[in-house]
Coordinates of C-alpha atoms and ligand atoms in Angstrom, one line a residue:
M1 CA -36.2 7.0 11.2
A2 CA -32.7 7.3 9.6
R3 CA -30.9 10.7 9.9
S4 CA -30.1 12.2 6.5
Y5 CA -26.7 13.5 5.5
D6 CA -25.3 15.1 2.6
V7 CA -22.6 12.4 2.7
V8 CA -22.1 9.3 4.5
I9 CA -18.4 8.0 4.5
V10 CA -17.8 4.3 5.1
G11 CA -14.3 3.7 6.6
A12 CA -12.0 5.9 8.6
G13 CA -8.7 5.1 6.9
P14 CA -6.6 7.9 5.4
A15 CA -9.1 8.2 2.5
G16 CA -12.3 8.3 4.6
L17 CA -10.9 10.7 7.4
M18 CA -9.5 13.0 4.6
A19 CA -12.9 13.1 2.9
A20 CA -14.8 13.6 6.3
R21 CA -12.4 16.5 7.2
V22 CA -12.9 18.3 3.9
A23 CA -16.5 17.7 3.7
G24 CA -17.1 18.9 7.3
E25 CA -14.9 22.0 6.7
N26 CA -16.7 22.8 3.6
G27 CA -19.9 22.8 5.7
L28 CA -21.7 19.6 4.6
A29 CA -23.7 17.3 6.8
V30 CA -21.4 14.3 7.2
A31 CA -21.4 10.9 9.1
L32 CA -18.3 8.7 9.2
L33 CA -18.7 5.1 9.8
E34 CA -16.0 2.9 11.1
R35 CA -16.3 -0.8 12.1
K36 CA -13.1 -0.5 14.4
G37 CA -13.7 0.6 18.1
A38 CA -11.0 3.3 17.8
V39 CA -10.0 5.0 14.6
A40 CA -6.3 5.3 15.2
D41 CA -5.8 1.8 16.4
I42 CA -3.9 0.4 13.4
R43 CA -4.1 -3.4 13.2
R44 CA -3.4 -3.7 9.5
S45 CA 0.2 -4.0 8.4
C46 CA 1.5 -0.8 6.8
A47 CA 5.1 0.2 6.1
T48 CA 4.2 3.7 6.7
M49 CA 6.7 5.2 4.2
F50 CA 5.7 8.6 3.0
A51 CA 5.0 7.2 -0.5
I52 CA 6.6 8.6 -2.5
E53 CA 9.1 11.5 -2.6
D54 CA 11.2 10.6 -5.6
G55 CA 9.0 11.6 -8.5
Y56 CA 5.5 11.9 -9.7
Y57 CA 3.1 9.4 -8.3
F58 CA -0.7 9.5 -9.0
G59 CA 0.3 12.8 -10.9
E60 CA 1.7 14.3 -7.5
R61 CA 5.0 15.2 -6.0
M62 CA 4.4 14.8 -2.4
Y63 CA 7.1 15.4 0.1
F64 CA 7.6 15.9 4.0
N65 CA 9.1 19.2 5.0
E66 CA 10.9 18.7 8.2
D67 CA 11.3 22.6 8.8
T68 CA 7.5 23.3 8.6
R69 CA 6.7 19.8 9.7
R70 CA 4.1 19.5 6.9
F71 CA 3.3 16.7 4.5
I72 CA 2.9 18.7 1.1
F73 CA 1.0 17.9 -2.1
P74 CA 1.9 20.8 -4.4
V75 CA 0.0 19.5 -7.5
T76 CA -3.2 18.7 -5.8
G77 CA -2.9 21.9 -3.8
F78 CA -2.9 21.1 -0.1
S79 CA -0.7 20.3 2.9
L80 CA -1.1 18.8 6.3
P81 CA 0.6 19.6 9.5
Y82 CA 2.6 16.6 11.0
D83 CA 4.3 16.9 14.2
G84 CA 4.7 13.2 14.9
P85 CA 7.8 11.0 14.9
Y86 CA 9.7 10.1 11.7
K87 CA 12.9 8.6 10.4
N88 CA 14.7 9.1 7.3
F89 CA 16.0 6.2 5.1
Y90 CA 18.5 6.2 2.4
A91 CA 18.6 3.0 0.3
W92 CA 17.0 -0.4 -0.5
H93 CA 19.1 -3.5 -0.2
L94 CA 17.9 -6.6 -1.7
Y95 CA 19.6 -9.8 -0.4
T96 CA 19.6 -13.4 -2.0
A97 CA 18.1 -16.0 0.3
D98 CA 21.5 -17.4 1.3
A99 CA 22.6 -13.8 2.4
G100 CA 25.5 -14.1 0.2
H101 CA 24.9 -11.3 -2.2
M102 CA 23.2 -7.9 -1.9
I103 CA 21.9 -5.7 -4.6
R104 CA 22.4 -2.1 -3.7
I105 CA 19.5 0.2 -5.0
G106 CA 20.4 3.7 -3.9
N107 CA 24.0 4.6 -2.6
Y108 CA 23.5 4.3 1.2
E109 CA 26.7 6.1 2.4
A110 CA 26.5 9.0 -0.2
N111 CA 22.7 9.5 0.3
R112 CA 23.1 9.4 4.1
A113 CA 26.0 11.8 4.0
Q114 CA 23.6 14.4 2.3
G115 CA 21.1 14.0 5.3
P116 CA 17.3 14.7 4.4
Q117 CA 18.2 16.0 0.9
G118 CA 19.6 12.5 0.1
R119 CA 17.0 10.3 1.6
L120 CA 14.5 8.0 -0.3
S121 CA 11.7 9.1 2.1
V122 CA 10.7 8.9 5.7
T123 CA 8.6 6.5 7.7
Y124 CA 6.1 8.2 9.9
S125 CA 3.4 7.4 12.5
K126 CA 0.2 6.6 10.7
Q127 CA -1.6 6.6 14.1
H128 CA -0.5 10.2 14.7
L129 CA -1.7 11.1 11.2
L130 CA -5.1 9.6 11.6
Q131 CA -5.5 11.0 15.0
S132 CA -4.9 14.5 13.8
L133 CA -7.3 14.0 10.8
L134 CA -10.0 12.7 13.1
A135 CA -9.5 15.7 15.6
D136 CA -9.9 18.1 12.4
A137 CA -13.0 16.1 11.3
E138 CA -14.6 16.2 14.7
R139 CA -13.9 20.0 15.1
A140 CA -15.6 20.4 11.7
G141 CA -18.8 18.8 13.0
V142 CA -18.5 15.4 11.5
R143 CA -20.5 12.7 13.2
V144 CA -18.1 9.9 13.8
C145 CA -19.5 6.5 14.6
T146 CA -17.0 3.7 15.6
G147 CA -18.0 0.2 16.1
A148 CA -20.3 0.6 13.0
N149 CA -19.7 -2.2 10.7
V150 CA -21.6 -1.5 7.3
V151 CA -23.1 -4.6 5.9
D152 CA -25.6 -3.3 3.4
L153 CA -26.1 -0.4 0.9
R154 CA -29.5 0.3 -0.6
T155 CA -29.3 2.7 -3.5
G156 CA -32.4 4.6 -4.6
S157 CA -33.5 7.8 -6.3
G158 CA -32.3 10.8 -4.4
T159 CA -30.7 9.1 -1.4
N160 CA -28.7 6.0 -0.4
R161 CA -29.2 4.1 2.8
V162 CA -26.3 2.6 4.6
I163 CA -27.0 -0.2 7.1
T164 CA -24.8 -1.5 9.9
A165 CA -24.5 -4.8 11.5
E166 CA -25.5 -3.2 14.7
G167 CA -28.8 -2.3 13.1
Q168 CA -28.2 1.6 12.6
S169 CA -29.2 3.0 9.3
F170 CA -27.8 6.2 7.8
E171 CA -29.2 8.1 4.7
G172 CA -26.9 10.1 2.4
T173 CA -27.5 12.1 -0.7
F174 CA -24.0 10.9 -1.6
V175 CA -21.9 8.0 -0.1
I176 CA -18.1 7.8 -0.2
A177 CA -16.8 4.3 0.0
A178 CA -13.4 4.4 1.7
D179 CA -13.7 1.0 3.1
G180 CA -10.2 -0.3 1.9
I181 CA -8.9 -3.0 -0.3
N182 CA -11.5 -5.7 0.4
S183 CA -14.4 -3.1 0.0
R184 CA -17.8 -4.4 0.8
I185 CA -19.3 -1.4 -1.0
T186 CA -17.7 -2.1 -4.3
R187 CA -19.1 -5.7 -4.0
L188 CA -22.5 -4.6 -3.1
L189 CA -22.6 -2.2 -6.1
G190 CA -21.7 -5.2 -8.4
L191 CA -18.5 -3.6 -9.5
N192 CA -16.3 -6.5 -8.7
R193 CA -18.0 -8.5 -11.3
R194 CA -16.5 -6.2 -13.9
R195 CA -13.0 -6.3 -12.5
T196 CA -10.2 -8.9 -13.1
F197 CA -9.3 -10.9 -9.9
Y198 CA -5.6 -11.6 -9.9
G199 CA -5.3 -13.3 -6.4
T200 CA -4.8 -12.6 -2.7
L201 CA -1.8 -11.2 -0.8
Q202 CA -1.3 -11.7 2.9
G203 CA 1.3 -11.1 5.6
M204 CA 2.4 -10.5 9.1
S205 CA 4.4 -7.7 10.7
Y206 CA 6.2 -7.0 14.0
Y207 CA 7.4 -3.9 15.6
M208 CA 10.6 -5.0 17.1
T209 CA 13.8 -4.3 19.1
G210 CA 17.0 -6.2 19.6
L211 CA 18.1 -6.1 16.0
D212 CA 21.6 -5.5 14.8
L213 CA 21.5 -4.4 11.1
P214 CA 24.5 -3.6 8.8
F215 CA 22.4 -0.9 7.2
P216 CA 20.0 0.3 9.8
E217 CA 18.7 3.3 8.0
A218 CA 17.7 1.4 4.9
I219 CA 15.0 -0.9 3.7
N220 CA 16.5 -4.4 4.1
Y221 CA 14.8 -6.9 1.9
P222 CA 15.9 -10.6 2.1
M223 CA 14.2 -12.3 -0.9
L224 CA 13.3 -15.6 0.5
F225 CA 11.1 -18.5 -0.9
H226 CA 8.7 -21.0 0.6
K227 CA 10.4 -24.3 0.7
T228 CA 7.6 -26.7 -0.8
T229 CA 5.6 -24.2 -3.0
Q230 CA 8.6 -22.0 -4.0
Y231 CA 6.4 -18.9 -3.7
P232 CA 8.3 -15.8 -2.9
V233 CA 8.3 -14.9 0.8
M234 CA 9.2 -11.3 1.0
I235 CA 10.9 -10.0 4.2
W236 CA 10.8 -6.2 4.6
I237 CA 12.9 -4.5 7.5
E238 CA 13.0 -0.7 7.9
P239 CA 13.4 1.8 10.7
S240 CA 10.3 2.3 12.8
P241 CA 9.4 5.8 13.7
Y242 CA 8.4 5.1 17.2
A243 CA 11.6 4.4 19.0
E244 CA 15.2 4.8 18.3
D245 CA 16.1 1.2 18.5
E246 CA 12.9 -0.2 16.9
F247 CA 12.2 -1.7 13.4
W248 CA 9.3 -2.9 11.4
V249 CA 9.7 -6.4 10.2
Y250 CA 7.4 -7.7 7.6
C251 CA 6.8 -11.1 6.0
G252 CA 4.2 -11.6 3.2
G253 CA 3.4 -12.7 -0.3
P254 CA 0.8 -14.5 -2.3
S255 CA -1.8 -16.4 -0.2
H256 CA -1.4 -20.2 -0.4
P257 CA -3.0 -22.7 2.0
A258 CA 0.4 -24.3 2.6
I259 CA 2.1 -21.0 3.7
D260 CA 1.9 -19.6 7.1
Y261 CA 3.6 -16.2 7.1
Q262 CA 4.0 -16.0 10.7
A263 CA 5.8 -19.1 10.8
E264 CA 8.1 -18.0 8.0
L265 CA 8.7 -14.7 9.8
D266 CA 9.6 -16.6 12.9
R267 CA 11.8 -18.9 10.8
C268 CA 13.6 -15.9 9.3
I269 CA 14.3 -14.5 12.7
A270 CA 15.4 -17.8 14.4
E271 CA 16.9 -20.1 11.8
S272 CA 17.7 -18.3 8.5
P273 CA 20.9 -16.9 7.3
F274 CA 19.6 -13.6 8.6
K275 CA 19.3 -14.7 12.2
K276 CA 22.5 -12.7 13.0
W277 CA 20.4 -9.6 12.5
F278 CA 18.2 -10.6 15.4
P279 CA 20.6 -11.1 18.5
K280 CA 18.0 -10.1 21.1
P281 CA 14.6 -10.1 19.4
V282 CA 11.7 -8.5 21.4
I283 CA 8.3 -8.1 19.6
R284 CA 6.3 -4.9 20.7
K285 CA 3.3 -5.1 18.4
R286 CA 2.0 -7.5 15.8
Q287 CA -0.1 -6.6 12.9
A288 CA -1.3 -8.5 9.6
H289 CA -3.1 -8.1 6.4
V290 CA -5.0 -10.0 3.8
G291 CA -5.8 -8.1 0.6
N292 CA -7.5 -9.3 -2.7
I293 CA -5.8 -8.1 -5.9
W294 CA -8.4 -6.6 -8.4
S295 CA -8.1 -4.5 -11.5
P296 CA -9.2 -1.0 -10.8
V297 CA -13.0 -0.4 -10.6
P298 CA -14.5 0.3 -14.0
A299 CA -16.3 3.3 -12.7
V300 CA -15.3 5.3 -9.7
V301 CA -18.7 6.9 -9.2
S302 CA -21.8 4.7 -9.4
R303 CA -25.4 5.5 -8.2
N304 CA -24.3 8.6 -6.0
V305 CA -21.4 6.4 -4.5
L306 CA -17.9 7.8 -4.9
I307 CA -15.0 5.2 -4.3
A308 CA -11.9 6.5 -2.8
G309 CA -8.5 5.1 -1.7
D310 CA -7.7 1.3 -1.9
A311 CA -11.5 0.5 -2.4
G312 CA -11.3 1.2 -6.1
W313 CA -7.7 0.5 -6.9
T314 CA -5.2 -2.4 -7.5
V315 CA -3.7 -3.4 -4.2
E316 CA -2.9 0.0 -2.6
A317 CA -3.4 3.6 -3.4
E318 CA -0.9 4.2 -0.5
C319 CA -2.0 6.6 2.2
T320 CA -0.9 9.5 0.1
G321 CA -3.1 8.4 -2.9
A322 CA -5.9 7.5 -0.5
M323 CA -5.8 11.1 1.1
M324 CA -5.7 12.8 -2.3
S325 CA -8.8 10.8 -3.6
G326 CA -10.7 11.4 -0.3
L327 CA -10.1 15.2 -0.7
K328 CA -11.1 15.2 -4.2
A329 CA -14.3 13.1 -3.7
A330 CA -15.3 15.5 -0.8
N331 CA -14.8 18.5 -2.8
A332 CA -16.8 16.9 -5.8
V333 CA -19.8 16.3 -3.3
T334 CA -19.4 20.0 -2.1
E335 CA -19.9 21.2 -5.7
A336 CA -22.7 18.9 -6.4
V337 CA -24.7 20.0 -3.2
R338 CA -24.0 23.7 -3.8
D339 CA -25.3 23.4 -7.3
G340 CA -28.3 21.2 -6.5
R341 CA -27.0 18.5 -8.9
L342 CA -27.6 15.7 -6.7
D343 CA -26.7 12.8 -8.9
D344 CA -23.7 11.3 -10.7
T345 CA -23.5 14.2 -13.1
G346 CA -22.9 16.4 -10.1
V347 CA -19.6 14.8 -9.1
Q348 CA -18.1 14.2 -12.6
S349 CA -15.1 16.4 -11.4
Y350 CA -14.1 13.3 -9.2
S351 CA -14.6 10.8 -12.0
A352 CA -12.4 13.0 -14.3
W353 CA -9.7 13.7 -11.7
W354 CA -9.5 10.0 -10.8
R355 CA -9.3 8.8 -14.4
R356 CA -6.4 11.3 -15.0
H357 CA -4.5 10.6 -11.7
F358 CA -5.1 7.1 -11.3
A359 CA -6.5 4.9 -14.1
D360 CA -4.7 6.9 -17.0
S361 CA -1.5 7.7 -15.1
M362 CA -0.7 4.3 -13.5
D363 CA -0.9 1.0 -15.4
H364 CA -1.9 -1.6 -12.8
T365 CA -0.6 -4.4 -15.2
E366 CA 2.9 -2.9 -14.7
F367 CA 2.5 -3.3 -10.9
L368 CA 1.5 -6.9 -11.3
R369 CA 4.3 -7.8 -13.7
I370 CA 6.7 -6.6 -11.1
L371 CA 4.9 -8.8 -8.6
T372 CA 5.2 -11.8 -10.7
S373 CA 8.8 -11.2 -11.7
A374 CA 9.8 -12.5 -8.1
A375 CA 8.0 -15.8 -8.7
V376 CA 11.0 -17.6 -10.4
G377 CA 12.0 -19.8 -7.3
E378 CA 15.0 -19.6 -5.0
D379 CA 17.7 -21.1 -7.3
A380 CA 16.9 -18.9 -10.3
A381 CA 16.4 -15.8 -8.0
A382 CA 19.8 -16.3 -6.4
Y383 CA 21.5 -16.9 -9.7
L384 CA 20.0 -13.9 -11.6
N385 CA 20.4 -11.5 -8.6
K386 CA 24.1 -12.3 -8.2
L387 CA 24.6 -11.0 -11.7
V388 CA 23.8 -7.6 -10.5
T389 CA 27.0 -6.1 -9.0
E390 CA 26.6 -2.3 -9.7
T391 CA 24.8 0.1 -7.4
L392 CA 21.4 0.8 -9.1
P393 CA 19.3 4.0 -9.1
C394 CA 16.5 3.8 -6.7
S395 CA 12.8 4.7 -6.9
L396 CA 10.2 3.9 -4.3
N397 CA 7.5 3.8 -7.0
P398 CA 6.0 0.3 -6.6
Y399 CA 5.1 0.4 -10.3
T400 CA 9.0 0.9 -11.2
L401 CA 10.5 -0.5 -8.1
L402 CA 12.3 -3.4 -9.6
E403 CA 12.6 -2.1 -13.1
S404 CA 16.2 -1.2 -12.6
V405 CA 17.0 -4.7 -11.2
N406 CA 15.2 -6.5 -14.1
A407 CA 17.0 -4.4 -16.7
A408 CA 20.4 -5.1 -14.9
I409 CA 19.6 -8.8 -15.1
M410 CA 18.4 -8.7 -18.7
G411 CA 21.7 -6.9 -19.8
N412 CA 23.2 -10.4 -19.2
T413 CA 21.1 -12.6 -21.4
G414 CA 24.0 -13.9 -23.3
R415 CA 25.7 -15.0 -20.1
I416 CA 22.5 -16.5 -18.7
Q417 CA 21.9 -18.4 -22.0
K418 CA 25.5 -19.8 -21.8
E419 CA 25.6 -20.5 -18.2
R420 CA 22.1 -21.6 -17.2
P421 CA 20.1 -22.5 -20.2
D422 CA 17.3 -23.8 -17.9
I423 CA 16.8 -20.4 -16.4
F424 CA 17.1 -18.7 -19.8
R425 CA 14.3 -20.9 -21.1
M426 CA 12.2 -20.2 -18.1
L427 CA 12.5 -16.4 -18.6
Q428 CA 11.6 -16.8 -22.2
Q429 CA 8.5 -18.7 -21.5
A430 CA 7.4 -16.4 -18.8
G431 CA 8.0 -13.4 -21.2
S432 CA 5.6 -14.9 -23.8
L433 CA 2.8 -15.5 -21.4
S434 CA 0.0 -13.0 -20.8
L435 CA -0.4 -11.3 -17.5
S436 CA -3.3 -13.5 -16.5
A437 CA -1.5 -16.7 -17.4
Q438 CA 1.5 -15.5 -15.2
M439 CA -0.7 -14.7 -12.4
K440 CA -2.7 -18.0 -12.6
R441 CA -1.1 -19.7 -9.8
F442 CA -1.7 -16.8 -7.5
T443 CA -5.4 -16.5 -8.7
L444 CA -6.0 -20.1 -8.1
S445 CA -5.1 -20.0 -4.5
G446 CA -6.8 -16.6 -3.8
F447 CA -10.3 -15.9 -2.6
P448 CA -12.4 -13.2 -4.2
N449 CA -15.2 -11.3 -2.7
A450 CA -16.9 -11.0 -5.9
Ligands
LIG1 C1 2.1 -4.6 3.8 C2 1.7 -3.1 3.6 C3 2.7 -2.2 3.4 C4 2.2 -0.9 3.1 N1 3.1 0.1 3.1 C5 2.7 1.4 2.8 C6 3.6 2.4 2.9 O1 4.8 2.2 3.2 N2 3.1 3.7 2.6 C7 1.9 3.9 2.3 O2 1.4 5.2 2.0 N3 1.0 2.9 2.2 C8 1.4 1.6 2.5 N4 0.4 0.7 2.5 C9 -0.9 0.9 1.8 C10 -1.8 1.6 2.8 O3 -1.9 1.1 3.9 C11 -3.1 1.8 2.2 O4 -3.0 2.1 0.7 C12 -4.0 2.8 2.8 O5 -4.1 2.6 4.2 C13 -5.4 2.9 2.2 O6 -6.2 3.8 2.7 P1 -7.7 3.7 2.7 O7 -8.3 4.8 3.5 O8 -8.1 3.5 1.2 O9 -8.1 2.2 3.3 P2 -7.8 1.7 4.8 O10 -6.5 2.3 5.4 O11 -7.7 0.2 4.6 O12 -8.9 1.9 5.6 C14 -10.2 1.4 5.5 C15 -11.0 1.6 6.7 O13 -12.4 1.2 6.5 C16 -12.7 0.4 7.5 N5 -13.8 -0.4 7.1 C17 -13.6 -1.6 6.2 N6 -14.8 -2.2 5.9 C18 -15.7 -1.5 6.7 C19 -17.1 -1.7 6.9 N7 -17.7 -2.7 6.3 N8 -17.8 -0.8 7.7 C20 -17.1 0.2 8.3 N9 -15.8 0.4 8.2 C21 -15.0 -0.5 7.4 C22 -11.4 -0.3 8.1 O14 -11.6 -0.7 9.4 C23 -10.5 0.8 7.8 O15 -10.3 1.7 9.0 C24 0.9 -0.7 2.7 C25 -0.1 -1.7 2.8 C26 0.3 -3.0 3.2 C27 -0.6 -4.1 3.3

């Protein structure tokens, strides 16, 4: 006979762990199911920037306070202790594929001279954060089951049954689906059929030593392209929090059968114009990711299931958005249980919060437009990026990240029309296409879990 819980939480990433901690501390009976053998064993690529410090994001202005060693979320109204390692970074430098030109986003030297006040944000240890959330959840009496791969969900009146591949069954008055970007729960609920599928992203990352970077305390972003498909191959190098001389080196982009991102990353290190940045490369740890790009879920609460974090969003809620939504989902369940309103109406506070802070505050199509703006091919990207010579203001907000670059390029339309009418025509054509048409190439080579 399955044991019954107030809430069964699927997935122990930042969203699920935060939900478990809060629901446990609020006195609910909670089971947290995680398919990995160890919660803090991070295998999925993540840049672990504290995202973001430079403005409102998901309606929040989160930041790291290095004096109190706390991550602070003043709008949502909570903070978390963090005594793990971290590194500041001060600018974002975007390089053309030939390494001949760099767009400076944020003034590295001036920002660095200000210390923490001038930084863009910090990179931190996600492992440390997850471990500390897990310890809090366990202290609060949460039953944590690792090696529990959820394969089925049976929704019914009054209770939901969650079933694992290992043959275990858990009953919950409510379920919180925090199972990440490729959520099985949203698929089992039939929600993906009501979402637009835009394609699949994938990538590889290394924690590495033996680098010699011109700007080590910045995000270094060579904008490469795959030789035959001309798909953008994004390289991202940033300071790793784990050791003084260590960096996180990432390579990824849209999924395409012809592209092997590990081979592209190895090529960048060994053969590209950037190879001088890697004089004695040593790989300490490898990670990877594959993620489907969907429009946000049409409803964030469905049949007593609350969807938190990446599971209901477009690409990424970031660890910060994931934790905020986990906290809000757990508090909504707490209210429902206290009031005895054990159905979707009892957790309406979560739907309302999510609509306001996610769906209504962030337009996912803006994010996707930025993603497609890199898909112009190597020749056009090199020409266009070389037009940008001024230092641009920086934002880490992925919804506006490249806005200043695009604006600086479009300030040169007269020149582009004169010098490169072919590129001018291409930009005009792209501008007149719908988002779905622009994403069509990505969508065709993706693999939806509808
Ligand atoms: C390349 C890259 C760079 C990124 N950089 C940043 C960054 O700099 N800063 C930032 O804040 N965010 C970043 N992110 C995004 C961030 O990693 C996610 O937004 C965040 O981890 C989402 O948290 P989550 O709890 O919703 O999902 P996840 O962290 O994905 O956690 C989901 C959990 O559910 C488990 N699970 C999945 N399916 C099942 C199942 N069927 N049964 C049981 N368990 C299951 C998984 O094993 C996992 O532990 C990045 C992501 C990528 C891919």
